[in-house]
Amino acid sequence: MELYTVSELSKCYENWNIRLRKKNETYVIKNLNLTINENEFICIIGKSGVGKTTLLKMLGGIEKPSGGGVFYRNMELYKCSEVKMEEYRRKEIGFIFQDYKLLDEITVRENILIPQILDGAKREVAENKMDNLVKLLGIKEKKFFYPYELSGGEKQRVAICRALINNPNVILADEPTGNLDSYNTELILKILIQIKKRKKTIILVTHDKEICKYADRVIYL
Amino acid sequence: MNKICKSKIVHVLRDLRENMCVFISFILAIFPLSFVLNSYLLAARNMDENRGSENIETVFLYVLIFLLIGLMLILIYILNSYIKIKAPKYSLLFILGIKKKEFWKILFKDYFATSLLMGTVSAITINFVSFCMASIMWNRSNEIVLAHIWKIYFIGTGIVCFILVLLIFVTAGIVFYYSLDKKMIDFWENINKNIIFEYENKLLYYIKPIIGIIAEIAVLVFCLNYKTIYYAAILQVISFYFIVSSTECLRWISRSNRKDNYKNIISSHALMYQYKLNSKLIVVIYLLSFIVTFVIGGFILSDLSGNTNKNYYVKYPYEYVVYGERALNDNQESYPFFQGKTEEGKIVAIFSVSSYEKITRKKFFISEKELLYISQLEPEEFKPLADKQELKIFFDKEEENYIVKDSSWEILFGENISSELENILIINDTEFESKATKIKNLWFGNVNKYKQGKLLHVWNRTEAVKKEKDESSYLSSLMYIIGAFLILEGQGIVLMKQLVNHFTTKRKYELLYILGITKKDKKKYFFAEIRKIAFLPTVLGSVTGALLLEINYFYQEGLRGEVFIFYTLLCVALLLMQYGGYYCITLLMMKLYKHDLGLV
Ligand SMILES: Nc1ncnc2c1ncn2[C@@H]1O[C@H](COP(=O)(O)OP(=O)(O)OP(=O)(O)O)[C@@H](O)[C@H]1O
Ligand SMILES: [Mg+2]
């Protein structure tokens, strides 16, 4: 069954060029058509700067496209009510960012708990889930550390924990293994495959050809 | 040439926009001090010399001292956060291997020069604005003396600028000092990180809360005596600062209720972190609400309890008091007197004992070389001469030693009606005859008959009472307005905090937006944060201020139910208003953090 339908999607960034005193329009994505089925593992590959992150953001409901539309289960994103969009971001999506986006002023544990709090989950349930995830990804000892005290790979794993804790339907991962050694890369791939077995959809951006082997489909941008 | 000029202007403008937050916060920080200072300078010029001005001067002095402390804390806060914003850039510069000399140049231009420039510009403009405001509100005299106005304006601006420049120098010095012996990269890298574990020295870690608690105990001790209650007030503020800024204390508190911490992760995201980060600001908010309830509330309270039913007929027994050098050939009774001086240079009016007997209608005996000393100033200021056995009086040419028979506070003609009649001496009749030169006459009569004389000094009760009432309503409206202003300033400071921390807060709410926070939740969390950072200290300040004031009044005048109920209700109403104000700030900031799609 189709989960995402992307039709004639395009995105252009406007910026003001100070030197030439005129508007610059750069098209990052132009007239893209795409369908993604439920329970699919998709890899997106492409040169740097081609617009992979931009596409992922548009799918995740945080970047408005300049043309075309994104349909999620026959609901057109960016055209529906704001409440629905909030719910979509909160319940359906788990986003792993390239630059982690962790809050420096709270601990790892609290960073991971945020989505659960926003979802109104009970404390015991949330703490349980958090403990399991942290154990799974091998950052149990770092639970009470602050993000600035972590290494890049550890931060990445924290970001993955945060994306997984709400048990989302779709996981949008922007180079989730970019900073990890081969052991941890494999670990995360195993986790992702396990997740996929639970009827979830995974959309993953990567430069690693090895990972593409696990994917159901590879999209070249 | 023209092009270079233009590009420079563009550059300056861009810089200005970048620094706009700091500029606005400078203005918000300087405004209260400047306004109160100008009000004080203007009011001092407008006030009548003899009446009530000392009371108001002490009130102003206390407000100014408290505000000065507050201004220092806020400025240090602003400059600190200004440096913290720039810190990543500096650490990067060092990583890229900048020479120290080059770096000092950049730091000078970035921090020192800009903050100095913006500081002085904002001080001058804000002083002008507050001066205009104050003079529109408080300048009652019709003839405006331009020289006076300029003098006041320059004094105000000078003081404000001086404080500002001094503080900027001090903070720059602190930065310089800290970065001298440390590795520069470490210093700039850690400036944003080591907020939670700030002290390398363990001793400092524990000493702050200990000082705070000791100060708090001292406050309680000082409260036992009403004479030291003002020290208690100042100490209370200091101890609050130490307690709030000590991480260890707060960490202990937050550890003890870690289990309930779950829902508050977003709103307070570790309360202690926020308190540590904003301790100076929190103290200022505390201070402002403390000033309003303690100092200004005290003035209003004394106004309410004291002056309402003051009996003017006791204070001023005669409708007219007239004196002058003119002799009288009228059938109205007059009392001759002449002037002398004491050793300290106080002017005294000397009457004979027969005049005194006629005025007071009682018998009194006084022998030669003896005198009776009477003071007509306010009763609180009367110091009896009991310890002084002898008093040397200087007359026109000669001088004479007298034995003080008695000294008392007594109203003969009226309290405070003229500086010449403040201190009165009564001497023997024959003594009076022999010493008297330049005799003046005093009588209580309708003035119209005698008004032709130029050297006549006329005092009228109706006029004086009207003037006095005017003055007191002027002063209390001054206090009410300054109080309202300080409350508004508390709101302004919370707004300023939002502006200064705009970038970090924005980042946080962007992330929450991505994670799918609902609008309602966003507002809830934001308001919860403001409640904890701003409203809690406001309440604490109000409560401690009110408590200290009520203890003070209990000692001085005893408990008067209706006044206290009114005062308490006023405090509660003010707190509710502030609560509403903070809610409005939340709504305003929500508008600012409203994310358009694609901002992330
Ligand atoms: N906010 C923005 N404003 C203007 N241009 C932008 C903005 N965000 C991205 N771009 C531009 O869009 C292009 C694509 O960016 P994007 O981040 O999607 O690349 P990417 O494919 O993820 O690259 P990488 O593999 O390096 O992460 C880039 O050329 C970038 O300059
Ligand atoms: Mg990218």
PDB file of C-alpha atoms and ligand atoms in Angstrom, chain A residues 13 28 47-54 98 175 207, ligand 1:
ATOM      1  CA  TYR A  13      15.657  28.791  -2.121  1.00  0.00           C
ATOM      2  CA  VAL A  28      17.386  22.272  -5.217  1.00  0.00           C
ATOM      3  CA  LYS A  47      26.121  13.941  -4.381  1.00  0.00           C
ATOM      4  CA  SER A  48      26.606  16.377  -1.583  1.00  0.00           C
ATOM      5  CA  GLY A  49      24.389  19.413  -1.981  1.00  0.00           C
ATOM      6  CA  VAL A  50      21.974  17.732  -4.297  1.00  0.00           C
ATOM      7  CA  GLY A  51      19.078  18.176  -1.897  1.00  0.00           C
ATOM      8  CA  LYS A  52      18.777  14.947   0.056  1.00  0.00           C
ATOM      9  CA  THR A  53      18.311  16.647   3.422  1.00  0.00           C
ATOM     10  CA  THR A  54      15.845  19.037   1.855  1.00  0.00           C
ATOM     11  CA  GLN A  98      22.662  15.056  10.297  1.00  0.00           C
ATOM     12  CA  GLU A 175      23.120   9.838   7.525  1.00  0.00           C
ATOM     13  CA  HIS A 207      26.857   7.763   1.243  1.00  0.00           C
TER      14      HIS A 207
HETATM   15  N1  LIG C   1      18.006  27.510   4.089  1.00  0.00           N
HETATM   16  C1  LIG C   1      18.626  27.480   2.913  1.00  0.00           C
HETATM   17  N2  LIG C   1      18.745  28.611   2.181  1.00  0.00           N
HETATM   18  C2  LIG C   1      19.354  28.593   0.995  1.00  0.00           C
HETATM   19  N3  LIG C   1      19.882  27.515   0.435  1.00  0.00           N
HETATM   20  C3  LIG C   1      19.809  26.351   1.110  1.00  0.00           C
HETATM   21  C4  LIG C   1      19.179  26.270   2.371  1.00  0.00           C
HETATM   22  N4  LIG C   1      19.255  24.996   2.806  1.00  0.00           N
HETATM   23  C5  LIG C   1      19.908  24.300   1.834  1.00  0.00           C
HETATM   24  N5  LIG C   1      20.221  25.115   0.824  1.00  0.00           N
HETATM   25  C6  LIG C   1      20.889  24.708  -0.375  1.00  0.00           C
HETATM   26  O1  LIG C   1      20.244  23.591  -0.902  1.00  0.00           O
HETATM   27  C7  LIG C   1      21.174  22.678  -1.418  1.00  0.00           C
HETATM   28  C8  LIG C   1      20.868  21.267  -0.926  1.00  0.00           C
HETATM   29  O2  LIG C   1      21.036  21.204   0.456  1.00  0.00           O
HETATM   30  P1  LIG C   1      20.900  19.839   1.260  1.00  0.00           P
HETATM   31  O3  LIG C   1      21.205  20.117   2.656  1.00  0.00           O
HETATM   32  O4  LIG C   1      19.600  19.252   0.945  1.00  0.00           O
HETATM   33  O5  LIG C   1      22.054  18.960   0.619  1.00  0.00           O
HETATM   34  P2  LIG C   1      22.408  17.419   0.885  1.00  0.00           P
HETATM   35  O6  LIG C   1      22.052  16.677  -0.315  1.00  0.00           O
HETATM   36  O7  LIG C   1      21.804  17.005   2.147  1.00  0.00           O
HETATM   37  O8  LIG C   1      23.976  17.460   1.027  1.00  0.00           O
HETATM   38  P3  LIG C   1      24.923  16.637   2.035  1.00  0.00           P
HETATM   39  O9  LIG C   1      25.054  15.280   1.478  1.00  0.00           O
HETATM   40  O10 LIG C   1      26.196  17.372   1.994  1.00  0.00           O
HETATM   41  O11 LIG C   1      24.261  16.659   3.341  1.00  0.00           O
HETATM   42  C9  LIG C   1      22.551  23.151  -1.030  1.00  0.00           C
HETATM   43  O12 LIG C   1      23.195  23.580  -2.200  1.00  0.00           O
HETATM   44  C10 LIG C   1      22.323  24.300  -0.118  1.00  0.00           C
HETATM   45  O13 LIG C   1      23.203  25.331  -0.433  1.00  0.00           O
END
